[in-house]
CSV table of C-alpha atoms in Angstrom, one decimal:
chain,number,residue,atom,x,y,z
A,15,UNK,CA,-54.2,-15.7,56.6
A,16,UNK,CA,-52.4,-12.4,57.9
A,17,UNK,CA,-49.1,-10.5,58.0
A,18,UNK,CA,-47.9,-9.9,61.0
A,19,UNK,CA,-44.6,-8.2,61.9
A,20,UNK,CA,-42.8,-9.2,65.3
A,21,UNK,CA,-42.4,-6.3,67.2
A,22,UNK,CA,-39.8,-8.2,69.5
A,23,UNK,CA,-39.7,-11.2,71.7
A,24,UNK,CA,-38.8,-11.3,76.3
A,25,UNK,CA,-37.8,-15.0,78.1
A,26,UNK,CA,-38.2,-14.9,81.6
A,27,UNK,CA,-36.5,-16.9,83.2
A,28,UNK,CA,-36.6,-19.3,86.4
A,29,UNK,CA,-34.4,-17.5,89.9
A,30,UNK,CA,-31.7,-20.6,89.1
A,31,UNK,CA,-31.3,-19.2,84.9
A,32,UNK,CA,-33.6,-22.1,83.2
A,33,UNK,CA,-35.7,-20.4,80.6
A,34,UNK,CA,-39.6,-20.4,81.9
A,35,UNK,CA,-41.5,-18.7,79.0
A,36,UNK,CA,-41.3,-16.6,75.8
A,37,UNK,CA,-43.0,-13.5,75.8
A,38,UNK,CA,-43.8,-11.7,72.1
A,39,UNK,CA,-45.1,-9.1,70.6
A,40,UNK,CA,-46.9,-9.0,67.2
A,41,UNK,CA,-48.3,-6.5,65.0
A,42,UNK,CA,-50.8,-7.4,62.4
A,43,UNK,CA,-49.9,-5.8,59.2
A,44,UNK,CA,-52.1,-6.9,56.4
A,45,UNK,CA,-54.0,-3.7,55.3
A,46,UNK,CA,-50.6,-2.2,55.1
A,47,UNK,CA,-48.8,-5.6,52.9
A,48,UNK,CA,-51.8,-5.3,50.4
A,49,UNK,CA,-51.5,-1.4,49.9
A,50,UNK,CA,-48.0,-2.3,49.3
A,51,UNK,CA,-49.1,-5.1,47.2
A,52,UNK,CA,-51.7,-2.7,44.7
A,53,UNK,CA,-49.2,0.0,44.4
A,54,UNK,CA,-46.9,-2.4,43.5
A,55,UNK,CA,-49.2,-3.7,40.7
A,56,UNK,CA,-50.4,0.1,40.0
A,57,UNK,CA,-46.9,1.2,39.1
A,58,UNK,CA,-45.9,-1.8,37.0
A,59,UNK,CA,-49.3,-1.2,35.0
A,60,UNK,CA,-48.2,2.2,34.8
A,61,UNK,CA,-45.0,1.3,33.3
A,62,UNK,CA,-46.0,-1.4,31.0
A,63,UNK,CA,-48.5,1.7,29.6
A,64,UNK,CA,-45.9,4.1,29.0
A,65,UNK,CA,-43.8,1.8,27.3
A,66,UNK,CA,-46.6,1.1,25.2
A,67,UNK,CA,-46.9,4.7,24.3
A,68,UNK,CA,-45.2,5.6,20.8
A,69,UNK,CA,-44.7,9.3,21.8
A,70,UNK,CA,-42.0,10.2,24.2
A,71,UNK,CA,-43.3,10.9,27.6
A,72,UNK,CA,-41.3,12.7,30.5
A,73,UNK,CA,-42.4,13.8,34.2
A,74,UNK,CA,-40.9,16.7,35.8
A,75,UNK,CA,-41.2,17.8,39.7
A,76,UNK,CA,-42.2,21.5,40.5
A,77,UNK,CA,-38.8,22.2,40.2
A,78,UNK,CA,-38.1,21.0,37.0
A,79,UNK,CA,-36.1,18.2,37.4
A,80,UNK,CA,-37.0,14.6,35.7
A,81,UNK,CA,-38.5,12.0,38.0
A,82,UNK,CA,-40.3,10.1,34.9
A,83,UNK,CA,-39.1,8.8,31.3
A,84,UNK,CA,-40.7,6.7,29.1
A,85,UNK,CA,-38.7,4.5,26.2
A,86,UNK,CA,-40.0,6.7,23.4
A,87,UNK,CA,-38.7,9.5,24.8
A,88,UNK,CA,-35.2,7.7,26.2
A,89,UNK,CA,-34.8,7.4,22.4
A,90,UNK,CA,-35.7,10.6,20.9
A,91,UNK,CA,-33.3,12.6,24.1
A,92,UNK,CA,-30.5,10.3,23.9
A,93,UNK,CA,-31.2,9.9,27.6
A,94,UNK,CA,-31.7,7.1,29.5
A,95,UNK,CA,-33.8,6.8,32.6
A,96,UNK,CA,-31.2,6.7,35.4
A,97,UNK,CA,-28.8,9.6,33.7
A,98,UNK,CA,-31.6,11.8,33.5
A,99,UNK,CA,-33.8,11.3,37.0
A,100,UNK,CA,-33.3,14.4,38.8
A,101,UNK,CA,-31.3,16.2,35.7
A,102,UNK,CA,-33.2,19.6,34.6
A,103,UNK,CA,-35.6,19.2,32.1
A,104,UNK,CA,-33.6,21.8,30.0
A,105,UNK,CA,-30.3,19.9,29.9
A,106,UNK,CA,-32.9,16.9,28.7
A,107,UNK,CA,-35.3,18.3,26.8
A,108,UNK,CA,-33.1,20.4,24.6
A,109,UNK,CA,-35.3,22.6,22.1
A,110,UNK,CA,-35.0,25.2,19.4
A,111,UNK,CA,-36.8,27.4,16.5
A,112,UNK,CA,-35.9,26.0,13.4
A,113,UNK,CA,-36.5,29.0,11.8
A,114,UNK,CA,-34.5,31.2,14.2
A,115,UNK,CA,-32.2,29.1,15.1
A,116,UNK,CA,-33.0,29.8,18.7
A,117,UNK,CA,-33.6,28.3,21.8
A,118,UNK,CA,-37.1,27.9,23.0
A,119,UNK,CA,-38.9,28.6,25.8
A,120,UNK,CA,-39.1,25.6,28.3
A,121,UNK,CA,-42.9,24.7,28.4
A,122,UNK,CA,-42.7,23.5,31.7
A,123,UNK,CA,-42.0,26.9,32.7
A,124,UNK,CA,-44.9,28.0,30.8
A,125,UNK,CA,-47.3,25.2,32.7
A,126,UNK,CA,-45.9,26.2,36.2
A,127,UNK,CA,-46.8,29.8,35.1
A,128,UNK,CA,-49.9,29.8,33.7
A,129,UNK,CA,-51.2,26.4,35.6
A,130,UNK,CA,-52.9,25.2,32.1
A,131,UNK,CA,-52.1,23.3,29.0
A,132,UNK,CA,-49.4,24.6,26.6
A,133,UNK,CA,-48.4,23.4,23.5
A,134,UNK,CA,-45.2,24.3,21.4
A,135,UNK,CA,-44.8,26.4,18.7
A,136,UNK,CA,-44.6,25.4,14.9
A,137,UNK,CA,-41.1,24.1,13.7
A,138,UNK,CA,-40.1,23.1,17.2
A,139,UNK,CA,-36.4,21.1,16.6
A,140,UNK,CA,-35.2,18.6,19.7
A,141,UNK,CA,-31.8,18.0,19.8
A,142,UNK,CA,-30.8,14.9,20.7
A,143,UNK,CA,-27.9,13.9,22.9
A,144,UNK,CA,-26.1,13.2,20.2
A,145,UNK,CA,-26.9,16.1,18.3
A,146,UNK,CA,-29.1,14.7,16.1
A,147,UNK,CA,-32.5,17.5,15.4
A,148,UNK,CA,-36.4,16.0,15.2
A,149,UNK,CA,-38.9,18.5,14.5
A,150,UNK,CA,-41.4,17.5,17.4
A,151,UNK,CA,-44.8,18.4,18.2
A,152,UNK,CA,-45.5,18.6,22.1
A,153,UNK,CA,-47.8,19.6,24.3
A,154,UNK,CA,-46.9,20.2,28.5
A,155,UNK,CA,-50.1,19.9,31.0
A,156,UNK,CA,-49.9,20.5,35.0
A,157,UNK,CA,-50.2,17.2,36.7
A,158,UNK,CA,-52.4,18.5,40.7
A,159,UNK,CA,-52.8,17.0,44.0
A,160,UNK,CA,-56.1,16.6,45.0
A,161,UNK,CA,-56.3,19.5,46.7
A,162,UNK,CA,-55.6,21.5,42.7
A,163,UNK,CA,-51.9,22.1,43.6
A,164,UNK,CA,-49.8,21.5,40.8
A,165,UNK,CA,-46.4,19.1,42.2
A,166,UNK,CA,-45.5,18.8,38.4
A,167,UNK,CA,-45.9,18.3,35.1
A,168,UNK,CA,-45.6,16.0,32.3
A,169,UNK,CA,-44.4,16.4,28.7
A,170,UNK,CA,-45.9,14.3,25.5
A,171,UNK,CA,-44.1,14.9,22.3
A,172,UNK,CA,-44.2,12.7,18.8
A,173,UNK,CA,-41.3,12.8,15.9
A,174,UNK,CA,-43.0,15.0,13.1
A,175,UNK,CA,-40.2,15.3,11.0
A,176,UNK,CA,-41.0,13.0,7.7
A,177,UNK,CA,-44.6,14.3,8.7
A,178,UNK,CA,-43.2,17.7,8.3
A,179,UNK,CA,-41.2,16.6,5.4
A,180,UNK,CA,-44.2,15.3,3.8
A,181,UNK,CA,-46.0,18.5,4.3
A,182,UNK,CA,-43.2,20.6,3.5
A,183,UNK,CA,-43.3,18.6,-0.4
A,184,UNK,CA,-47.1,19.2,-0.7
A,185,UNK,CA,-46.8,23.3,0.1
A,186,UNK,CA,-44.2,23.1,-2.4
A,187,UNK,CA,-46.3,21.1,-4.6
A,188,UNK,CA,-49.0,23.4,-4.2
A,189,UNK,CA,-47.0,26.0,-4.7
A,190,UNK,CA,-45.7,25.2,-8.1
A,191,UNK,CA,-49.3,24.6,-9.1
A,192,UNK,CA,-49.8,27.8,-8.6
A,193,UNK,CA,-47.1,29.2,-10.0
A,194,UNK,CA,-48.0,27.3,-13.3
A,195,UNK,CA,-51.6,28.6,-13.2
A,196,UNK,CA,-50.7,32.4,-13.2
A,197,UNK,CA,-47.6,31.5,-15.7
A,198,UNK,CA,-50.5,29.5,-18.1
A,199,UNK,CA,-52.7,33.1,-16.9
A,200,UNK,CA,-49.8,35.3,-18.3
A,201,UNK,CA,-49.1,33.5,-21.5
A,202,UNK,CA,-52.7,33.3,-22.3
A,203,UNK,CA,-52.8,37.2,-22.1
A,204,UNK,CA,-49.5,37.4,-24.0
A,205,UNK,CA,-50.2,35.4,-26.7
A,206,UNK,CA,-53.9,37.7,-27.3
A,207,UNK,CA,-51.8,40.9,-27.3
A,208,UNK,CA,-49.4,39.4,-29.8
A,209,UNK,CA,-52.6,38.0,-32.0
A,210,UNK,CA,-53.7,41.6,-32.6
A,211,UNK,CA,-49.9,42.3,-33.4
A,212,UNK,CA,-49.5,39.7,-36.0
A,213,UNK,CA,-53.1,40.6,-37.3
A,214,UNK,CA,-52.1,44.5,-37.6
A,215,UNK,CA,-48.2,43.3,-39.5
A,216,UNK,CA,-50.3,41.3,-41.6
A,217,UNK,CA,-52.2,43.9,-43.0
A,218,UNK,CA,-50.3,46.2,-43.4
A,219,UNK,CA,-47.7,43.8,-45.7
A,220,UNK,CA,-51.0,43.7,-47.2
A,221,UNK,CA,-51.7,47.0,-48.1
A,222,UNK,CA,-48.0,48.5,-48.5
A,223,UNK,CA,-46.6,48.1,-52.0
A,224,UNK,CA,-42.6,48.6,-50.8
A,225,UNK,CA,-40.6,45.9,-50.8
A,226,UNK,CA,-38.1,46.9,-48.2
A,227,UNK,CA,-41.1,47.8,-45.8
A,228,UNK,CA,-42.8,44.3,-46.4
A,229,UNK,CA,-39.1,43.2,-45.5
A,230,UNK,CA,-39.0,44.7,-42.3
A,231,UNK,CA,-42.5,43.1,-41.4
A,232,UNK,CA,-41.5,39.5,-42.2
A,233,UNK,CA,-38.5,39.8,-39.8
C-alpha cells in the first residue's frame, strides 16, 4: 500500500454538457506519512522519558524562552507546561544564594556565553511559584545543531534540600565532636596543672605548724 494525496480532479465534458471522463491528479506521499509517522513515535518516546525522569528538566531556545518542561520540574516551579512555553526562563526558573540572599546568575546565560557545561553554585534556593524555597543542585549544558551551533539549552536540577538537611546535621555533628575532643584536650591539661596545685597545698599543710595557715589551705 501507499499514501497518496489528490492534487485535484478535471471532467471533460461531451459539446451537449454530459460528463465524458474524470481527469486526476495524484501525488504519492508515503516517504513523507512515515517520517511523519517516526517523529511522531520519536517525540512520544521522548516524552514518556522525561516523565520518567525524577529531576526537573526544562528546554530553553537561544533566546531564553521555555519551549520544554518535564513533570518534575512543573512541580518543583509551580509552573505548568502551557503557562510557561515561551515565558523567560528567569520568570520560571527563579533562583537565589541562600546565603546572600541574592539572586543568581541565570545559567543559561552562562551556557550561551561560554558554549560549555555549567553547573550552580553551592546553596542554590528555587523559589517556587508559590513561594515555596528548594535548595537545588543543577547543572545547564548547550544543546547544538549538527553543524556545533548552539539553538538552546537545557536545564537538569534535583531537590537537595533534606539531602542538604542531612548534611547540614552531620557537619554539625562533626562539629560538636570536635568541640568535645579539644574541651576533653583542655580539661585533661587543667586537671594536670591543678594535680601539682593540690600536691604543693598538701605539703605545705604538711610542713606548716599554724593553724590559721592550715585553715586557709583547706578552703
Amino acid at each position: 500500500w501507499r499514501w497518496i494525496q489528490s492534487i485535484g480532479y478535471v471532467t471533460e465534458k461531451t459539446p451537449n454538457g454530459e460528463p465524458l471522463r474524470t481527469i486526476g491528479t495524484h501525488t504519492d506521499i508515503t516517504e513523507r506519512k512515515l517520517a511523519e509517522k517516526n517523529l511522531a513515535e520519536e517525540k512520544e518516546r521522548l516524552e514518556v522519558t522525561l516523565k520518567s525522569i525524577g529531576d526537573g528538566v526544562i528546554a530553553v531556545d537561544t533566546s531564553g524562552s521555555v519551549t520544554l518542561m518535564n513533570r518534575a520540574a512543573e512541580e518543583m516551579t509551580g509552573w505548568n507546561l502551557p503557562e510557561a512555553l515561551s515565558e523567560n526562563l528567569s520568570h520560571v526558573f527563579v533562583i537565589k544564594n541562600e546565603i546572600t540572599g541574592q539572586p543568581a546568575e541565570n545559567p543559561v546565560e552562562k551556557v550561551m556565553r561560554t558554549g560549555a557545561i555549567q553547573e550552580l553554585e553551592n546553596h542554590t534556593i528555587l523559589i517556587s511559584r508559590s513561594g515555596n524555597e528548594k535548595t537545588i543542585a543543577d547543572s545547564a549544558a548547550p544543546i547544538k545543531s549538527s553543524d556545533g551551533t548552539i539553538i538552546g539549552v537545557v536545564l537538569v536540577f534535583r531537590d537537595m534540600t533534606e539531602k542538604q538537611k542531612l548534611l547540614d546535621a552531620n557537619i554539625k555533628t562533626q562539629k560538636l565532636e570536635s568541640l568535645g575532643i579539644l574541651a576533653g584536650g583542655i580539661a585533661h591539661d587543667f586537671n594536670n596543672l591543678l594535680s601539682g596545685i593540690y600536691g604543693y597545698m598538701d605539703l605545705a599543710k604538711r610542713l606548716s605548724g599554724d593553724d590559721k595557715i592550715s585553715s586557709y589551705l583547706d578552703k
